[in-house]
């Protein structure tokens, strides 16, 4: 899963509609070696994208760390050699890509680790609540952090939500969804244990327990177990789950915890580009 | 400053490469009224973009709140009327735009208010550390929150940073920058009081005190005052300033505090689309 | 599922890089009413696209037939009123879109009807063998004809084919696929009854019997029935199925017949644009 | 005439909006050699496009057959070496391009051969009835098959059709067309021998006998001969000509036979990508 | 021949990557009427483009002058009503389009008039020496001025120039060109009377006398007349013809004078946008 | 400041929508060396763009002259080696780019030299009156000629013009502009000496004396000197300044002379591509 170079070059053009006034004035014709250095620990992501973008400017790139690996602070993740003005031209664009992707990957990994310590089968999934236009980067970063992409888009699978059930009763909705054929997973958002049971009986592949407190999740799982239908379905929980309360949810025997804040409320990983050597 | 419709439609196409499997199955041909409702207080941003995108789908849009205004939780910021399948098609795209923009605007306003309570002349500025591809949206949101856009791109103004001074001494750098003509502001990143003084004497329009602790900022300002050159320059501080420590900086008589985290570490404002009425 | 207007306008620009030399010379400023008329029976598709494109040229469009309906020859499917030069500008582009889409929809419907007469539960599916760049149009046309879209793209679901099994044994392949999470259907291409059985036991959601003769299909189904695992899987057949031999396959108790020729070997439905009235 | 790489990459992006879930899971990091193999005889086309697209993914490509040459079934037309995941990523896109182009070239060549056996001076031409958005590919394929491109677009030449003559009488139409200057060929669609004669006398460079039966074509040619004006014009016939009846037309002394079905009703040439060797 | 709105909006986006800092600060929310006023006489062109662009910003546009008409200085060619900030946003983009197009149209008309006063049959043609990316606008402007478009692109017709004849002798070149079929005009660039004669005898449709002095043109025409082949060909002259010496060429009995400077050395027509009324 | 290759390739595609009919027929498979040769003296610009475009076609490019250097007539500025058909494909596109850029650079240099002979401190600046879509090329060419870019776009700086002052009085306008923050230069267009004085006192960084005669310029400068505020502001003059009268303005002690005709009324530098050698 590789971001098309065209997209990365578009990011660069956004930052340089008429070139880089400063570096063209001060750094043209100078050869140097630079490094991208982290300033906090985290999962590194975006090395592939950085490599592609710097390479397209005729710079030599030497990745020092692979995408998806944990790095301590002050790690040199990438070295770039070539004309200083070109390196500085792309500096901020690359850091914005890598910082965001690494921030997403790092938070994902932290949550995955937290949850797996309690419940090794449970997965962490992202949602479609990404930055607009950055779906590809955001989903890739989640996966590099060990998370699940869930739906990429509205065209991937069927997810029946409250806003659909405002128009069509649950049974009819699932019937119509199934009539679309066997190639799409069908998920239903449910709000009560009984609704969960109904959705499973109607053949949903996945049920999403929406905004339930841990006790309600437990109650729902118990009902499904008691009815002997727990194994027929994937149980996902979503809504209101944060880094603070995720442990309360992880103790539940759910299959997936999905979280919009993995991608809609990102903290970039702190890193910078530094000149290492001037030729 | 209005995001071109082409860009917004691109966001929608990203989410619907082959349409919306669920809503086409369940909500086609149904007329309804929906609302975008906030679930926490904040500054609303993105109403103009939401209006343009929904309108392009032949939906009737009635904004209830103007961009840039503070709203309590559970405010209905926008009403949309028309075919349910079209409303749901754009729901997530619009929420992703509005959530991010409102999140940025809200954090900006909170910091502006904090700083102004202490130092009413001091401005809050964003940087180029935006999400890649979303510079326009992010900068607009900062401005709606009462912040300063600072540089949009590398083509706007000249900002001489440590990575430039690695190649060219300060005096030569400023001389060359000035030779580019009078239409661009020249800013210099400085790390010590003496370097600040030098930059001012050489004619920098703005100096950015980079990663200084409050005491160093104070020391620098005192030096400039004592030398009688404080009024000749705009003093910006940047680096390491957070919501937690911003008050320590705001007490300093600086002109601008610039913060990358306004745009690189955004928390989306919580809002959702709800079906209000079915015709 | 609506083709973005941007795409349709791109088709028009392809045909008119420097305008329409003939109609600008002969039909400018003349008001008329024109009709799109079929010259053979078939399922009409592309009315929505034709309407959008003509409308974008400020022409009045009155669809006479809905997408997806069967029409006898010499049906007037659409009326357009406005400046003759504009109607003629878009004539060929619209006919190329509608002719192709209607041709696909018609062939799909004919095959669906043939199969359903024998086996009402069996579905007809298209593949990714569409015209390059026309995936959206081609898949939409299949669906209007009553067929199944199957995968839209390589990002939708997992389909393990011979070219993958050249590198990874079946069991490991399915295990790795399942480790990607629960949101994607997993299909495996199989070439023998025993391989089919193995894939089902390993948990494939769909098996595709590749290039089997009817007797081999029967043998495979019998094996699955005998082993009591037929109901655990969707059975798709693909490869070498044509309009001529499809009945031999339809008598088998398979769930889906998928056919590349629905979209890679299209015969356009014959239709033309005629001037109905000059104002 | 080379399809811009940008276009080919767009075809690939259409098929991989979020990467190739299967090959990324099963074929990453594996080096192999693959071949594109035909399964029926035909004229090969699209080798240049396949080479450009595979090369852009850093794969080594070795064409074995030149575009435009006839190949027996089971010919290896192209070899590709490199990472398996990248080869499989582009497999379907390349096959869709080559299959369509080769299908068009093959049918064109077959018709050219049929016609030339009877009438070696007569040319086969395509029309603007191509797949929308694929004009370039389709026209190039026709030419590789030995056919004539005819008009590329509405901006190339002037073709006065019945829909224009609905507004302007023939004489005025040709007069106005000639007033557009000497750089465009002027063709007129005619439906009777007398109209053909009139168009020639008025100075049309080409006349297209539209939907005439062979006997009517003969009658028209005789009239032109008798009037001594046959040599003043190119005679093209079009409409209702198929592979079945083309011989009846080829015996006529016409200059060009143009056929929409060369490009609007294409049967892809059957070919596939196979793994030849694993390193 | 209408410039796609997408292109015009691209021109506007080029000028406003982050909005219009000045007018957003000073002219938002103010309603006004503005006019585009010429400051010298000339042929007006670009009214259609201006209308389309202003209209796309929800402004009311009232053209006062039709494209292609002569206007005295201080003519109000267009009125626009609506929000001042929107009018001023597009002001410069529209003036740049109209100024260039009107400049081209005006110079073309002046030359056409000069030539027609001497030789009413002789046409003035532009070449492919347009501004890169502005071929459409430039050619349209020439035609509005009464000139001929000549080739739009390298795909329109065949023009055999010295750089081709460096590789292939004239006879072979024309033979190969004719083998491309009857739908393209074939023009040959010639440098001597004898070469002109040869090209005509070989069947060139147009000959371009390249960089000949008037006396050489006369000599060539005489030779063709004497050989009785003048009527078989269109004679175009090109190279070194300017506003100053065009009369010396116009007295020659040539069919077309083509001039690169019509489009490569344009003087914009002087016009400006003025606020007429504030509501 | 480097034009993105994507843009240059777009220029080439504009000229070759369906390839180059002539060179594909006559120059395919032939290796040669060609040169771009000037036919008049001037400043060369566009070498970087020519190099990038030819290189992208797999041609070997050897620049002989650097962008921005003065060249006598008949200079070989660039050599290209490779397939003749590819060189000829891009010939006109490259010449259109280089001819325009060199024409702009040459006129700029001539004016800079004229002005500097009189007033070595005075700068020559371009405006936003560029060809639409060619802002980047035009501004780069001006800078290569020794001129000043001035504003690139409406987003760079604030320029308060008469059309703004129609709505807001000068004092309020400057106050509002200053409230936008310290990162943008503020310029005001003034029409009288008193208005100039007022703008300076209100804090404009630059004043543009609009359409003043030399005597009025002198009067304004004298007033500013007498009031002791001349040094507080950059003085730019604009409007009505031409190559003919620029000396009358250059004698004035102004800082910048800005001229729209540098970019809106360009005369291309005469150059051509010639075949130097055939391998």
PDB file of C-alpha atoms in Angstrom, chain F residues 69-240:
ATOM      1  CA  UNK F  69      22.867  34.721 -19.220  1.00  0.00           C
ATOM      2  CA  UNK F  70      23.067  37.078 -22.146  1.00  0.00           C
ATOM      3  CA  UNK F  71      23.673  35.385 -25.508  1.00  0.00           C
ATOM      4  CA  UNK F  72      24.555  36.748 -28.930  1.00  0.00           C
ATOM      5  CA  UNK F  73      22.463  35.735 -31.953  1.00  0.00           C
ATOM      6  CA  UNK F  74      23.048  32.283 -33.389  1.00  0.00           C
ATOM      7  CA  UNK F  75      24.010  30.803 -30.024  1.00  0.00           C
ATOM      8  CA  UNK F  76      23.435  27.114 -29.561  1.00  0.00           C
ATOM      9  CA  UNK F  77      21.800  27.129 -26.157  1.00  0.00           C
ATOM     10  CA  UNK F  78      20.967  23.452 -25.803  1.00  0.00           C
ATOM     11  CA  UNK F  79      21.852  20.182 -27.495  1.00  0.00           C
ATOM     12  CA  UNK F  80      19.565  17.178 -27.510  1.00  0.00           C
ATOM     13  CA  UNK F  81      20.451  13.677 -28.630  1.00  0.00           C
ATOM     14  CA  UNK F  82      18.147  10.747 -29.205  1.00  0.00           C
ATOM     15  CA  UNK F  83      15.287   9.590 -31.391  1.00  0.00           C
ATOM     16  CA  UNK F  84      14.339  12.222 -33.918  1.00  0.00           C
ATOM     17  CA  UNK F  85      10.609  11.600 -33.556  1.00  0.00           C
ATOM     18  CA  UNK F  86      10.780  12.361 -29.829  1.00  0.00           C
ATOM     19  CA  UNK F  87      12.828  15.501 -30.315  1.00  0.00           C
ATOM     20  CA  UNK F  88      10.413  16.803 -32.934  1.00  0.00           C
ATOM     21  CA  UNK F  89       7.449  15.845 -30.763  1.00  0.00           C
ATOM     22  CA  UNK F  90       8.563  18.308 -28.091  1.00  0.00           C
ATOM     23  CA  UNK F  91      10.199  20.890 -30.379  1.00  0.00           C
ATOM     24  CA  UNK F  92       7.388  23.429 -30.523  1.00  0.00           C
ATOM     25  CA  UNK F  93       6.379  23.046 -26.866  1.00  0.00           C
ATOM     26  CA  UNK F  94       9.929  23.683 -25.738  1.00  0.00           C
ATOM     27  CA  UNK F  95      10.395  26.597 -28.130  1.00  0.00           C
ATOM     28  CA  UNK F  96       7.134  28.155 -26.969  1.00  0.00           C
ATOM     29  CA  UNK F  97       8.297  27.929 -23.357  1.00  0.00           C
ATOM     30  CA  UNK F  98      11.839  29.135 -23.995  1.00  0.00           C
ATOM     31  CA  UNK F  99      10.826  31.818 -26.494  1.00  0.00           C
ATOM     32  CA  UNK F 100       8.335  33.372 -24.094  1.00  0.00           C
ATOM     33  CA  UNK F 101      10.563  33.114 -21.035  1.00  0.00           C
ATOM     34  CA  UNK F 102      13.589  34.466 -22.882  1.00  0.00           C
ATOM     35  CA  UNK F 103      11.522  37.272 -24.354  1.00  0.00           C
ATOM     36  CA  UNK F 104      10.390  38.306 -20.888  1.00  0.00           C
ATOM     37  CA  UNK F 105      13.875  37.982 -19.409  1.00  0.00           C
ATOM     38  CA  UNK F 106      15.391  39.983 -22.232  1.00  0.00           C
ATOM     39  CA  UNK F 107      12.983  42.882 -21.990  1.00  0.00           C
ATOM     40  CA  UNK F 108      13.381  42.906 -18.222  1.00  0.00           C
ATOM     41  CA  UNK F 109      17.157  43.036 -18.452  1.00  0.00           C
ATOM     42  CA  UNK F 110      17.033  45.803 -21.022  1.00  0.00           C
ATOM     43  CA  UNK F 111      14.843  47.896 -18.740  1.00  0.00           C
ATOM     44  CA  UNK F 112      16.923  47.088 -15.684  1.00  0.00           C
ATOM     45  CA  UNK F 113      20.044  48.189 -17.529  1.00  0.00           C
ATOM     46  CA  UNK F 114      18.415  51.386 -18.754  1.00  0.00           C
ATOM     47  CA  UNK F 115      17.228  52.276 -15.285  1.00  0.00           C
ATOM     48  CA  UNK F 116      20.424  51.296 -13.492  1.00  0.00           C
ATOM     49  CA  UNK F 117      22.484  53.488 -15.803  1.00  0.00           C
ATOM     50  CA  UNK F 118      20.577  56.403 -14.325  1.00  0.00           C
ATOM     51  CA  UNK F 119      19.579  55.180 -10.876  1.00  0.00           C
ATOM     52  CA  UNK F 120      21.459  52.089  -9.691  1.00  0.00           C
ATOM     53  CA  UNK F 121      19.238  51.599  -6.611  1.00  0.00           C
ATOM     54  CA  UNK F 122      15.971  51.487  -8.503  1.00  0.00           C
ATOM     55  CA  UNK F 123      14.394  48.104  -9.111  1.00  0.00           C
ATOM     56  CA  UNK F 124      12.159  46.882 -11.921  1.00  0.00           C
ATOM     57  CA  UNK F 125       9.186  44.796 -10.852  1.00  0.00           C
ATOM     58  CA  UNK F 126       6.574  42.790 -12.675  1.00  0.00           C
ATOM     59  CA  UNK F 127       2.901  42.672 -11.683  1.00  0.00           C
ATOM     60  CA  UNK F 128       0.141  40.065 -11.659  1.00  0.00           C
ATOM     61  CA  UNK F 129      -0.630  40.949 -15.307  1.00  0.00           C
ATOM     62  CA  UNK F 130       0.808  37.677 -16.578  1.00  0.00           C
ATOM     63  CA  UNK F 131      -0.628  35.233 -19.060  1.00  0.00           C
ATOM     64  CA  UNK F 132      -3.343  33.276 -17.231  1.00  0.00           C
ATOM     65  CA  UNK F 133      -1.997  29.949 -16.050  1.00  0.00           C
ATOM     66  CA  UNK F 134       1.611  31.000 -16.676  1.00  0.00           C
ATOM     67  CA  UNK F 135       2.258  33.040 -13.549  1.00  0.00           C
ATOM     68  CA  UNK F 136       5.092  30.760 -12.478  1.00  0.00           C
ATOM     69  CA  UNK F 137       6.926  30.822 -15.823  1.00  0.00           C
ATOM     70  CA  UNK F 138       6.426  34.545 -16.266  1.00  0.00           C
ATOM     71  CA  UNK F 139       7.628  35.482 -12.777  1.00  0.00           C
ATOM     72  CA  UNK F 140      10.624  33.203 -13.040  1.00  0.00           C
ATOM     73  CA  UNK F 141      11.575  34.779 -16.345  1.00  0.00           C
ATOM     74  CA  UNK F 142      11.349  38.269 -14.869  1.00  0.00           C
ATOM     75  CA  UNK F 143      13.652  37.215 -12.050  1.00  0.00           C
ATOM     76  CA  UNK F 144      16.113  35.652 -14.489  1.00  0.00           C
ATOM     77  CA  UNK F 145      16.175  39.006 -16.256  1.00  0.00           C
ATOM     78  CA  UNK F 146      17.077  40.774 -13.014  1.00  0.00           C
ATOM     79  CA  UNK F 147      13.596  41.972 -12.152  1.00  0.00           C
ATOM     80  CA  UNK F 148      11.552  41.688  -9.022  1.00  0.00           C
ATOM     81  CA  UNK F 149       8.636  39.295  -8.715  1.00  0.00           C
ATOM     82  CA  UNK F 150       6.436  41.651  -6.640  1.00  0.00           C
ATOM     83  CA  UNK F 151       3.262  39.815  -5.533  1.00  0.00           C
ATOM     84  CA  UNK F 152       2.917  36.308  -6.873  1.00  0.00           C
ATOM     85  CA  UNK F 153      -0.786  36.118  -6.008  1.00  0.00           C
ATOM     86  CA  UNK F 154      -3.576  37.727  -4.061  1.00  0.00           C
ATOM     87  CA  UNK F 155      -2.532  35.643  -1.034  1.00  0.00           C
ATOM     88  CA  UNK F 156       1.008  37.026  -0.666  1.00  0.00           C
ATOM     89  CA  UNK F 157       0.663  40.539   0.587  1.00  0.00           C
ATOM     90  CA  UNK F 158      -1.897  43.304   0.937  1.00  0.00           C
ATOM     91  CA  UNK F 159      -2.266  45.872  -1.803  1.00  0.00           C
ATOM     92  CA  UNK F 160      -4.976  48.440  -1.221  1.00  0.00           C
ATOM     93  CA  UNK F 161      -6.150  49.865  -4.543  1.00  0.00           C
ATOM     94  CA  UNK F 162      -8.707  52.390  -5.725  1.00  0.00           C
ATOM     95  CA  UNK F 163     -11.299  49.638  -6.051  1.00  0.00           C
ATOM     96  CA  UNK F 164     -10.917  48.919  -2.333  1.00  0.00           C
ATOM     97  CA  UNK F 165     -10.939  52.561  -1.356  1.00  0.00           C
ATOM     98  CA  UNK F 166     -14.254  52.866  -3.145  1.00  0.00           C
ATOM     99  CA  UNK F 167     -15.670  51.027  -0.151  1.00  0.00           C
ATOM    100  CA  UNK F 168     -13.477  51.892   2.823  1.00  0.00           C
ATOM    101  CA  UNK F 169     -11.659  55.147   3.674  1.00  0.00           C
ATOM    102  CA  UNK F 170      -7.866  55.005   3.625  1.00  0.00           C
ATOM    103  CA  UNK F 171      -7.321  55.174   7.356  1.00  0.00           C
ATOM    104  CA  UNK F 172      -9.758  52.406   8.116  1.00  0.00           C
ATOM    105  CA  UNK F 173      -8.360  50.306   5.267  1.00  0.00           C
ATOM    106  CA  UNK F 174      -4.808  50.494   6.606  1.00  0.00           C
ATOM    107  CA  UNK F 175      -5.979  49.860  10.148  1.00  0.00           C
ATOM    108  CA  UNK F 176      -7.825  46.735   9.075  1.00  0.00           C
ATOM    109  CA  UNK F 177      -4.880  45.580   6.993  1.00  0.00           C
ATOM    110  CA  UNK F 178      -2.505  45.978   9.928  1.00  0.00           C
ATOM    111  CA  UNK F 179      -4.875  43.955  12.076  1.00  0.00           C
ATOM    112  CA  UNK F 180      -4.184  41.018   9.758  1.00  0.00           C
ATOM    113  CA  UNK F 181      -0.813  40.682  11.467  1.00  0.00           C
ATOM    114  CA  UNK F 182       2.842  41.344  10.860  1.00  0.00           C
ATOM    115  CA  UNK F 183       3.654  38.773   8.183  1.00  0.00           C
ATOM    116  CA  UNK F 184       2.455  40.606   5.094  1.00  0.00           C
ATOM    117  CA  UNK F 185       3.806  43.704   3.508  1.00  0.00           C
ATOM    118  CA  UNK F 186       1.101  46.378   3.144  1.00  0.00           C
ATOM    119  CA  UNK F 187       1.132  48.494   0.020  1.00  0.00           C
ATOM    120  CA  UNK F 188      -1.233  51.329  -0.862  1.00  0.00           C
ATOM    121  CA  UNK F 189      -1.959  52.747  -4.290  1.00  0.00           C
ATOM    122  CA  UNK F 190      -2.004  56.541  -4.091  1.00  0.00           C
ATOM    123  CA  UNK F 191      -2.898  59.167  -6.653  1.00  0.00           C
ATOM    124  CA  UNK F 192      -1.801  62.461  -5.092  1.00  0.00           C
ATOM    125  CA  UNK F 193       1.116  63.685  -3.018  1.00  0.00           C
ATOM    126  CA  UNK F 194      -1.146  64.308  -0.048  1.00  0.00           C
ATOM    127  CA  UNK F 195      -2.591  60.827  -0.238  1.00  0.00           C
ATOM    128  CA  UNK F 196       0.957  59.497  -0.374  1.00  0.00           C
ATOM    129  CA  UNK F 197       1.850  61.405   2.757  1.00  0.00           C
ATOM    130  CA  UNK F 198      -1.250  60.154   4.533  1.00  0.00           C
ATOM    131  CA  UNK F 199      -0.538  56.526   3.601  1.00  0.00           C
ATOM    132  CA  UNK F 200       3.005  56.787   4.930  1.00  0.00           C
ATOM    133  CA  UNK F 201       1.887  58.332   8.182  1.00  0.00           C
ATOM    134  CA  UNK F 202      -0.698  55.562   8.591  1.00  0.00           C
ATOM    135  CA  UNK F 203       2.067  53.002   8.291  1.00  0.00           C
ATOM    136  CA  UNK F 204       1.987  51.612   4.745  1.00  0.00           C
ATOM    137  CA  UNK F 205       5.201  49.740   4.018  1.00  0.00           C
ATOM    138  CA  UNK F 206       5.074  50.547   0.327  1.00  0.00           C
ATOM    139  CA  UNK F 207       3.210  53.206  -1.591  1.00  0.00           C
ATOM    140  CA  UNK F 208       2.511  52.881  -5.267  1.00  0.00           C
ATOM    141  CA  UNK F 209       2.244  56.165  -7.096  1.00  0.00           C
ATOM    142  CA  UNK F 210      -0.357  55.271  -9.656  1.00  0.00           C
ATOM    143  CA  UNK F 211      -0.283  56.719 -13.145  1.00  0.00           C
ATOM    144  CA  UNK F 212       1.543  59.850 -12.085  1.00  0.00           C
ATOM    145  CA  UNK F 213       3.517  61.899 -14.592  1.00  0.00           C
ATOM    146  CA  UNK F 214       7.196  62.372 -13.738  1.00  0.00           C
ATOM    147  CA  UNK F 215       6.544  65.840 -12.408  1.00  0.00           C
ATOM    148  CA  UNK F 216       3.928  64.496 -10.015  1.00  0.00           C
ATOM    149  CA  UNK F 217       6.289  61.810  -8.863  1.00  0.00           C
ATOM    150  CA  UNK F 218       8.899  64.465  -8.149  1.00  0.00           C
ATOM    151  CA  UNK F 219       6.388  66.556  -6.265  1.00  0.00           C
ATOM    152  CA  UNK F 220       5.397  63.574  -4.129  1.00  0.00           C
ATOM    153  CA  UNK F 221       8.964  62.656  -3.315  1.00  0.00           C
ATOM    154  CA  UNK F 222       9.705  66.237  -2.364  1.00  0.00           C
ATOM    155  CA  UNK F 223       6.747  66.346  -0.030  1.00  0.00           C
ATOM    156  CA  UNK F 224       7.826  63.138   1.666  1.00  0.00           C
ATOM    157  CA  UNK F 225      11.386  64.436   1.994  1.00  0.00           C
ATOM    158  CA  UNK F 226      10.213  67.747   3.395  1.00  0.00           C
ATOM    159  CA  UNK F 227       8.039  65.980   5.915  1.00  0.00           C
ATOM    160  CA  UNK F 228      10.997  63.777   6.878  1.00  0.00           C
ATOM    161  CA  UNK F 229       9.134  60.572   6.117  1.00  0.00           C
ATOM    162  CA  UNK F 230      10.736  59.516   2.844  1.00  0.00           C
ATOM    163  CA  UNK F 231      12.885  56.831   4.502  1.00  0.00           C
ATOM    164  CA  UNK F 232       9.910  55.253   6.250  1.00  0.00           C
ATOM    165  CA  UNK F 233       8.485  53.821   3.045  1.00  0.00           C
ATOM    166  CA  UNK F 234       9.312  52.102  -0.193  1.00  0.00           C
ATOM    167  CA  UNK F 235       8.141  54.180  -3.142  1.00  0.00           C
ATOM    168  CA  UNK F 236       6.948  52.299  -6.197  1.00  0.00           C
ATOM    169  CA  UNK F 237       5.670  53.878  -9.378  1.00  0.00           C
ATOM    170  CA  UNK F 238       3.355  52.142 -11.767  1.00  0.00           C
ATOM    171  CA  UNK F 239       1.029  52.840 -14.666  1.00  0.00           C
ATOM    172  CA  UNK F 240       1.781  54.236 -18.068  1.00  0.00           C
TER     173      UNK F 240
END
